[in-house]
Amino acid sequence: MKTVIVTNIERPAREIVESVGQYGVATLHEAMGREGLMLPYMRPIYPGARTFGTAVTVLCHPGDNLMIHASVEVSQPGDVLVVTTTSPSTDGMFGELLATSLQARGAAGLVIEAGVRDVADLEKMGFPVWSRAISAQGTVKATPGCVNVPVVCAGVSVRPGDIIVADMDGVVCVPKERAADVASRARARVEREEVTRARLAAGELGLDIYGLRDKLQELGISWI
């Protein structure tokens, strides 16, 4: 593997990023045909966390956060760091000092397929993080990796500049070339759900709204 730090990446226009980021993870996942959702072990480290932004990708060796430090320099306002490792790791590779540095650069958050620590401090700072684990296990800074190359994080391919949205439901990656279409589909889905919500609130049943009575009969279900 060639170890590189790519300093300039193509980011979508901010209005495109915001048009995607206004929607929830579940809505975007459905709008993309149920694609792009990271594995469910990626969880926010404190309740109510939410963020969105353009991906700066980081490939590290397990237990070594050297390349996270290197990535801070190329991060820009509105970026979300997406970190994974060459083999599985739960070591605490990120804490409040790195978060302080990223906040100073205007970064919007972190998604890391490894461990984090200093969770109480990160919550107090309001720095949103989604991680595989929480662990006080320390790390070293010794092994070269990559910044801003395509990676696979928690089962999802992420390229530099793709749009990351994360909330209490998980993390979704929207490919940058699909962003405008996904935002449009998400808006249409929300509008449909508003109509359905009103019908449910008025007392109609999902069985009738979704035509599920016929489905139950087709499956051989009988009412007795």
PDB file of C-alpha atoms in Angstrom:
ATOM      1  CA  MET A   1       0.000   0.000   0.000  1.00  0.00           C
ATOM      2  CA  LYS A   2       1.343   3.413  -0.978  1.00  0.00           C
ATOM      3  CA  THR A   3       1.098   5.807   1.953  1.00  0.00           C
ATOM      4  CA  VAL A   4      -0.088   9.258   0.878  1.00  0.00           C
ATOM      5  CA  ILE A   5      -1.752  12.415   2.159  1.00  0.00           C
ATOM      6  CA  VAL A   6      -3.947  13.983  -0.519  1.00  0.00           C
ATOM      7  CA  THR A   7      -4.233  17.657   0.322  1.00  0.00           C
ATOM      8  CA  ASN A   8      -6.833  18.819  -2.217  1.00  0.00           C
ATOM      9  CA  ILE A   9     -10.138  16.970  -2.718  1.00  0.00           C
ATOM     10  CA  GLU A  10     -13.290  17.749  -4.658  1.00  0.00           C
ATOM     11  CA  ARG A  11     -16.072  18.822  -2.309  1.00  0.00           C
ATOM     12  CA  PRO A  12     -19.678  19.409  -3.412  1.00  0.00           C
ATOM     13  CA  ALA A  13     -21.030  22.934  -3.192  1.00  0.00           C
ATOM     14  CA  ARG A  14     -22.102  23.790   0.343  1.00  0.00           C
ATOM     15  CA  GLU A  15     -25.736  24.249  -0.682  1.00  0.00           C
ATOM     16  CA  ILE A  16     -25.757  20.685  -2.010  1.00  0.00           C
ATOM     17  CA  VAL A  17     -24.268  19.373   1.236  1.00  0.00           C
ATOM     18  CA  GLU A  18     -26.874  21.262   3.255  1.00  0.00           C
ATOM     19  CA  SER A  19     -29.707  20.037   1.034  1.00  0.00           C
ATOM     20  CA  VAL A  20     -28.706  16.468   1.946  1.00  0.00           C
ATOM     21  CA  GLY A  21     -27.808  17.188   5.565  1.00  0.00           C
ATOM     22  CA  GLN A  22     -31.257  18.505   6.478  1.00  0.00           C
ATOM     23  CA  TYR A  23     -32.661  14.958   6.321  1.00  0.00           C
ATOM     24  CA  GLY A  24     -32.296  12.121   8.783  1.00  0.00           C
ATOM     25  CA  VAL A  25     -30.187   9.031   8.260  1.00  0.00           C
ATOM     26  CA  ALA A  26     -33.194   6.720   7.899  1.00  0.00           C
ATOM     27  CA  THR A  27     -34.796   8.962   5.276  1.00  0.00           C
ATOM     28  CA  LEU A  28     -31.600   9.213   3.232  1.00  0.00           C
ATOM     29  CA  HIS A  29     -30.949   5.479   3.462  1.00  0.00           C
ATOM     30  CA  GLU A  30     -34.426   4.776   2.080  1.00  0.00           C
ATOM     31  CA  ALA A  31     -34.084   7.512  -0.562  1.00  0.00           C
ATOM     32  CA  MET A  32     -30.944   5.783  -1.863  1.00  0.00           C
ATOM     33  CA  GLY A  33     -32.691   2.435  -2.228  1.00  0.00           C
ATOM     34  CA  ARG A  34     -31.498   1.248   1.198  1.00  0.00           C
ATOM     35  CA  GLU A  35     -27.836   1.780   0.435  1.00  0.00           C
ATOM     36  CA  GLY A  36     -25.013   3.630   2.144  1.00  0.00           C
ATOM     37  CA  LEU A  37     -25.823   2.763   5.772  1.00  0.00           C
ATOM     38  CA  MET A  38     -22.842   1.868   7.963  1.00  0.00           C
ATOM     39  CA  LEU A  39     -23.014  -1.199  10.184  1.00  0.00           C
ATOM     40  CA  PRO A  40     -25.099  -0.672  13.316  1.00  0.00           C
ATOM     41  CA  TYR A  41     -22.185  -0.927  15.724  1.00  0.00           C
ATOM     42  CA  MET A  42     -21.341   2.654  14.708  1.00  0.00           C
ATOM     43  CA  ARG A  43     -23.065   4.567  17.499  1.00  0.00           C
ATOM     44  CA  PRO A  44     -23.036   8.177  18.737  1.00  0.00           C
ATOM     45  CA  ILE A  45     -21.053   8.575  21.920  1.00  0.00           C
ATOM     46  CA  TYR A  46     -23.677  10.829  23.552  1.00  0.00           C
ATOM     47  CA  PRO A  47     -27.454  11.247  23.201  1.00  0.00           C
ATOM     48  CA  GLY A  48     -28.821  13.678  20.664  1.00  0.00           C
ATOM     49  CA  ALA A  49     -25.655  13.854  18.568  1.00  0.00           C
ATOM     50  CA  ARG A  50     -26.177  14.844  14.946  1.00  0.00           C
ATOM     51  CA  THR A  51     -23.926  16.110  12.176  1.00  0.00           C
ATOM     52  CA  PHE A  52     -23.353  16.214   8.444  1.00  0.00           C
ATOM     53  CA  GLY A  53     -20.545  17.256   6.160  1.00  0.00           C
ATOM     54  CA  THR A  54     -18.023  16.278   3.517  1.00  0.00           C
ATOM     55  CA  ALA A  55     -15.801  13.277   4.155  1.00  0.00           C
ATOM     56  CA  VAL A  56     -12.098  13.519   4.840  1.00  0.00           C
ATOM     57  CA  THR A  57     -11.012   9.894   4.904  1.00  0.00           C
ATOM     58  CA  VAL A  58      -8.274   8.437   7.081  1.00  0.00           C
ATOM     59  CA  LEU A  59      -6.749   4.960   6.955  1.00  0.00           C
ATOM     60  CA  CYS A  60      -4.791   4.045  10.080  1.00  0.00           C
ATOM     61  CA  HIS A  61      -3.108   0.995  11.486  1.00  0.00           C
ATOM     62  CA  PRO A  62      -4.853  -0.373  14.592  1.00  0.00           C
ATOM     63  CA  GLY A  63      -3.742   1.308  17.786  1.00  0.00           C
ATOM     64  CA  ASP A  64      -1.945   4.082  15.881  1.00  0.00           C
ATOM     65  CA  ASN A  65      -3.461   7.541  15.427  1.00  0.00           C
ATOM     66  CA  LEU A  66      -0.596   9.168  13.524  1.00  0.00           C
ATOM     67  CA  MET A  67      -2.692   9.685  10.397  1.00  0.00           C
ATOM     68  CA  ILE A  68      -5.560  11.264  12.324  1.00  0.00           C
ATOM     69  CA  HIS A  69      -3.112  13.944  13.422  1.00  0.00           C
ATOM     70  CA  ALA A  70      -1.983  14.322   9.809  1.00  0.00           C
ATOM     71  CA  SER A  71      -5.581  14.672   8.603  1.00  0.00           C
ATOM     72  CA  VAL A  72      -6.284  17.701  10.763  1.00  0.00           C
ATOM     73  CA  GLU A  73      -4.078  19.857   8.554  1.00  0.00           C
ATOM     74  CA  VAL A  74      -6.129  19.115   5.416  1.00  0.00           C
ATOM     75  CA  SER A  75      -9.533  19.401   7.110  1.00  0.00           C
ATOM     76  CA  GLN A  76     -11.745  22.340   6.234  1.00  0.00           C
ATOM     77  CA  PRO A  77     -14.859  23.851   7.823  1.00  0.00           C
ATOM     78  CA  GLY A  78     -17.803  21.485   7.454  1.00  0.00           C
ATOM     79  CA  ASP A  79     -15.729  18.331   6.981  1.00  0.00           C
ATOM     80  CA  VAL A  80     -16.443  15.090   8.829  1.00  0.00           C
ATOM     81  CA  LEU A  81     -13.437  12.871   9.501  1.00  0.00           C
ATOM     82  CA  VAL A  82     -14.080   9.247   8.498  1.00  0.00           C
ATOM     83  CA  VAL A  83     -11.469   6.977  10.071  1.00  0.00           C
ATOM     84  CA  THR A  84     -10.963   3.254   9.656  1.00  0.00           C
ATOM     85  CA  THR A  85      -8.126   0.830  10.310  1.00  0.00           C
ATOM     86  CA  THR A  86      -6.333  -1.806   8.269  1.00  0.00           C
ATOM     87  CA  SER A  87      -7.596  -4.489  10.651  1.00  0.00           C
ATOM     88  CA  PRO A  88     -10.245  -4.382  13.404  1.00  0.00           C
ATOM     89  CA  SER A  89      -9.479  -2.176  16.380  1.00  0.00           C
ATOM     90  CA  THR A  90     -11.279  -0.855  19.441  1.00  0.00           C
ATOM     91  CA  ASP A  91      -8.372   1.152  20.882  1.00  0.00           C
ATOM     92  CA  GLY A  92      -9.099   4.709  21.990  1.00  0.00           C
ATOM     93  CA  MET A  93      -7.555   6.445  18.987  1.00  0.00           C
ATOM     94  CA  PHE A  94      -9.291   9.812  19.449  1.00  0.00           C
ATOM     95  CA  GLY A  95      -9.910  12.095  22.406  1.00  0.00           C
ATOM     96  CA  GLU A  96     -10.577  15.662  23.456  1.00  0.00           C
ATOM     97  CA  LEU A  97      -7.194  17.052  22.395  1.00  0.00           C
ATOM     98  CA  LEU A  98      -7.669  15.936  18.799  1.00  0.00           C
ATOM     99  CA  ALA A  99     -11.259  17.175  18.956  1.00  0.00           C
ATOM    100  CA  THR A 100     -10.015  20.579  20.113  1.00  0.00           C
ATOM    101  CA  SER A 101      -7.690  20.724  17.132  1.00  0.00           C
ATOM    102  CA  LEU A 102     -10.453  19.709  14.715  1.00  0.00           C
ATOM    103  CA  GLN A 103     -12.913  22.199  16.182  1.00  0.00           C
ATOM    104  CA  ALA A 104     -10.354  24.934  15.607  1.00  0.00           C
ATOM    105  CA  ARG A 105     -10.387  23.945  11.918  1.00  0.00           C
ATOM    106  CA  GLY A 106     -14.191  24.042  11.795  1.00  0.00           C
ATOM    107  CA  ALA A 107     -14.651  20.284  11.413  1.00  0.00           C
ATOM    108  CA  ALA A 108     -18.205  19.056  11.911  1.00  0.00           C
ATOM    109  CA  GLY A 109     -17.488  15.720  13.592  1.00  0.00           C
ATOM    110  CA  LEU A 110     -15.902  12.295  13.495  1.00  0.00           C
ATOM    111  CA  VAL A 111     -16.917   8.826  12.346  1.00  0.00           C
ATOM    112  CA  ILE A 112     -14.373   6.243  13.465  1.00  0.00           C
ATOM    113  CA  GLU A 113     -14.424   2.483  13.080  1.00  0.00           C
ATOM    114  CA  ALA A 114     -12.349   2.084  16.220  1.00  0.00           C
ATOM    115  CA  GLY A 115     -12.450   3.436  19.771  1.00  0.00           C
ATOM    116  CA  VAL A 116     -12.637   6.884  21.325  1.00  0.00           C
ATOM    117  CA  ARG A 117     -12.039   8.148  24.834  1.00  0.00           C
ATOM    118  CA  ASP A 118     -12.595  11.354  26.863  1.00  0.00           C
ATOM    119  CA  VAL A 119     -16.296  10.925  26.137  1.00  0.00           C
ATOM    120  CA  ALA A 120     -17.487  13.287  28.899  1.00  0.00           C
ATOM    121  CA  ASP A 121     -15.180  16.005  27.583  1.00  0.00           C
ATOM    122  CA  LEU A 122     -16.296  15.451  23.981  1.00  0.00           C
ATOM    123  CA  GLU A 123     -19.931  15.783  25.028  1.00  0.00           C
ATOM    124  CA  LYS A 124     -19.191  18.951  26.989  1.00  0.00           C
ATOM    125  CA  MET A 125     -17.437  20.357  23.898  1.00  0.00           C
ATOM    126  CA  GLY A 126     -20.406  19.417  21.721  1.00  0.00           C
ATOM    127  CA  PHE A 127     -18.115  17.580  19.333  1.00  0.00           C
ATOM    128  CA  PRO A 128     -20.186  14.808  17.709  1.00  0.00           C
ATOM    129  CA  VAL A 129     -18.561  11.395  17.327  1.00  0.00           C
ATOM    130  CA  TRP A 130     -19.773   8.018  16.079  1.00  0.00           C
ATOM    131  CA  SER A 131     -17.520   5.113  16.971  1.00  0.00           C
ATOM    132  CA  ARG A 132     -17.279   1.355  17.118  1.00  0.00           C
ATOM    133  CA  ALA A 133     -16.226   1.391  20.757  1.00  0.00           C
ATOM    134  CA  ILE A 134     -15.407   3.524  23.763  1.00  0.00           C
ATOM    135  CA  SER A 135     -12.049   2.609  25.244  1.00  0.00           C
ATOM    136  CA  ALA A 136      -9.396   4.285  27.365  1.00  0.00           C
ATOM    137  CA  GLN A 137      -6.742   2.118  25.702  1.00  0.00           C
ATOM    138  CA  GLY A 138      -3.938   4.377  24.520  1.00  0.00           C
ATOM    139  CA  THR A 139      -2.314   4.454  21.097  1.00  0.00           C
ATOM    140  CA  VAL A 140       1.026   5.187  19.441  1.00  0.00           C
ATOM    141  CA  LYS A 141       2.064   7.441  16.564  1.00  0.00           C
ATOM    142  CA  ALA A 142       4.440   5.292  14.565  1.00  0.00           C
ATOM    143  CA  THR A 143       2.953   3.743  11.430  1.00  0.00           C
ATOM    144  CA  PRO A 144       2.254   5.454   8.092  1.00  0.00           C
ATOM    145  CA  GLY A 145      -1.197   5.275   6.544  1.00  0.00           C
ATOM    146  CA  CYS A 146      -3.278   7.387   4.188  1.00  0.00           C
ATOM    147  CA  VAL A 147      -5.408  10.503   4.175  1.00  0.00           C
ATOM    148  CA  ASN A 148      -8.045  11.234   1.526  1.00  0.00           C
ATOM    149  CA  VAL A 149      -8.058   7.937  -0.313  1.00  0.00           C
ATOM    150  CA  PRO A 150     -11.131   5.723  -0.844  1.00  0.00           C
ATOM    151  CA  VAL A 151     -11.811   3.578   2.228  1.00  0.00           C
ATOM    152  CA  VAL A 152     -14.365   1.087   3.467  1.00  0.00           C
ATOM    153  CA  CYS A 153     -15.730   2.142   6.851  1.00  0.00           C
ATOM    154  CA  ALA A 154     -18.152  -0.137   8.701  1.00  0.00           C
ATOM    155  CA  GLY A 155     -19.098  -1.891   5.488  1.00  0.00           C
ATOM    156  CA  VAL A 156     -19.599   1.215   3.323  1.00  0.00           C
ATOM    157  CA  SER A 157     -17.340   2.617   0.617  1.00  0.00           C
ATOM    158  CA  VAL A 158     -16.481   6.250   1.345  1.00  0.00           C
ATOM    159  CA  ARG A 159     -14.536   8.546  -0.956  1.00  0.00           C
ATOM    160  CA  PRO A 160     -13.103  11.932  -0.059  1.00  0.00           C
ATOM    161  CA  GLY A 161     -15.800  14.552  -0.588  1.00  0.00           C
ATOM    162  CA  ASP A 162     -18.757  12.202  -0.242  1.00  0.00           C
ATOM    163  CA  ILE A 163     -21.465  13.486   2.089  1.00  0.00           C
ATOM    164  CA  ILE A 164     -21.732  11.971   5.551  1.00  0.00           C
ATOM    165  CA  VAL A 165     -24.879  12.324   7.657  1.00  0.00           C
ATOM    166  CA  ALA A 166     -24.987  10.900  11.178  1.00  0.00           C
ATOM    167  CA  ASP A 167     -27.636  10.942  13.873  1.00  0.00           C
ATOM    168  CA  MET A 168     -29.086   8.696  16.579  1.00  0.00           C
ATOM    169  CA  ASP A 169     -30.073   6.134  13.923  1.00  0.00           C
ATOM    170  CA  GLY A 170     -26.521   5.643  12.639  1.00  0.00           C
ATOM    171  CA  VAL A 171     -24.312   6.888   9.809  1.00  0.00           C
ATOM    172  CA  VAL A 172     -25.055   7.096   6.084  1.00  0.00           C
ATOM    173  CA  CYS A 173     -22.747   8.012   3.199  1.00  0.00           C
ATOM    174  CA  VAL A 174     -24.238   9.761   0.156  1.00  0.00           C
ATOM    175  CA  PRO A 175     -21.973   9.640  -2.923  1.00  0.00           C
ATOM    176  CA  LYS A 176     -21.283  13.194  -4.006  1.00  0.00           C
ATOM    177  CA  GLU A 177     -22.419  12.652  -7.601  1.00  0.00           C
ATOM    178  CA  ARG A 178     -25.798  11.394  -6.349  1.00  0.00           C
ATOM    179  CA  ALA A 179     -26.336  14.129  -3.774  1.00  0.00           C
ATOM    180  CA  ALA A 180     -28.832  16.328  -5.648  1.00  0.00           C
ATOM    181  CA  ASP A 181     -30.953  13.353  -6.696  1.00  0.00           C
ATOM    182  CA  VAL A 182     -30.896  11.842  -3.208  1.00  0.00           C
ATOM    183  CA  ALA A 183     -31.947  15.165  -1.675  1.00  0.00           C
ATOM    184  CA  SER A 184     -34.854  15.365  -4.111  1.00  0.00           C
ATOM    185  CA  ARG A 185     -35.942  11.807  -3.329  1.00  0.00           C
ATOM    186  CA  ALA A 186     -35.630  12.460   0.399  1.00  0.00           C
ATOM    187  CA  ARG A 187     -37.813  15.560   0.118  1.00  0.00           C
ATOM    188  CA  ALA A 188     -40.483  13.584  -1.763  1.00  0.00           C
ATOM    189  CA  ARG A 189     -40.352  10.858   0.882  1.00  0.00           C
ATOM    190  CA  VAL A 190     -40.805  13.370   3.706  1.00  0.00           C
ATOM    191  CA  GLU A 191     -43.785  14.911   1.916  1.00  0.00           C
ATOM    192  CA  ARG A 192     -45.401  11.488   1.500  1.00  0.00           C
ATOM    193  CA  GLU A 193     -44.785  10.667   5.139  1.00  0.00           C
ATOM    194  CA  GLU A 194     -46.425  13.912   6.248  1.00  0.00           C
ATOM    195  CA  VAL A 195     -49.618  12.839   4.476  1.00  0.00           C
ATOM    196  CA  THR A 196     -49.424   9.345   5.965  1.00  0.00           C
ATOM    197  CA  ARG A 197     -48.743  10.741   9.440  1.00  0.00           C
ATOM    198  CA  ALA A 198     -51.861  12.892   9.245  1.00  0.00           C
ATOM    199  CA  ARG A 199     -53.958   9.885   8.219  1.00  0.00           C
ATOM    200  CA  LEU A 200     -52.547   7.759  11.046  1.00  0.00           C
ATOM    201  CA  ALA A 201     -53.159  10.563  13.537  1.00  0.00           C
ATOM    202  CA  ALA A 202     -56.769  10.713  12.335  1.00  0.00           C
ATOM    203  CA  GLY A 203     -57.206   7.065  13.252  1.00  0.00           C
ATOM    204  CA  GLU A 204     -56.643   5.207   9.975  1.00  0.00           C
ATOM    205  CA  LEU A 205     -54.678   1.998  10.194  1.00  0.00           C
ATOM    206  CA  GLY A 206     -51.441   1.179   8.432  1.00  0.00           C
ATOM    207  CA  LEU A 207     -53.133  -2.046   7.348  1.00  0.00           C
ATOM    208  CA  ASP A 208     -55.465   0.008   5.181  1.00  0.00           C
ATOM    209  CA  ILE A 209     -53.153   2.835   4.143  1.00  0.00           C
ATOM    210  CA  TYR A 210     -50.495   0.429   2.865  1.00  0.00           C
ATOM    211  CA  GLY A 211     -52.929  -2.154   1.483  1.00  0.00           C
ATOM    212  CA  LEU A 212     -51.654  -4.784   3.894  1.00  0.00           C
ATOM    213  CA  ARG A 213     -54.974  -6.563   4.402  1.00  0.00           C
ATOM    214  CA  ASP A 214     -54.707  -8.029   0.908  1.00  0.00           C
ATOM    215  CA  LYS A 215     -51.084  -8.943   1.608  1.00  0.00           C
ATOM    216  CA  LEU A 216     -52.058 -10.816   4.755  1.00  0.00           C
ATOM    217  CA  GLN A 217     -54.705 -12.735   2.829  1.00  0.00           C
ATOM    218  CA  GLU A 218     -52.205 -13.598   0.099  1.00  0.00           C
ATOM    219  CA  LEU A 219     -49.927 -14.992   2.799  1.00  0.00           C
ATOM    220  CA  GLY A 220     -52.717 -17.211   4.086  1.00  0.00           C
ATOM    221  CA  ILE A 221     -53.522 -15.263   7.224  1.00  0.00           C
ATOM    222  CA  SER A 222     -57.122 -15.619   8.389  1.00  0.00           C
ATOM    223  CA  TRP A 223     -59.089 -13.691  10.969  1.00  0.00           C
ATOM    224  CA  ILE A 224     -60.932 -15.940  13.458  1.00  0.00           C
TER     225      ILE A 224
END
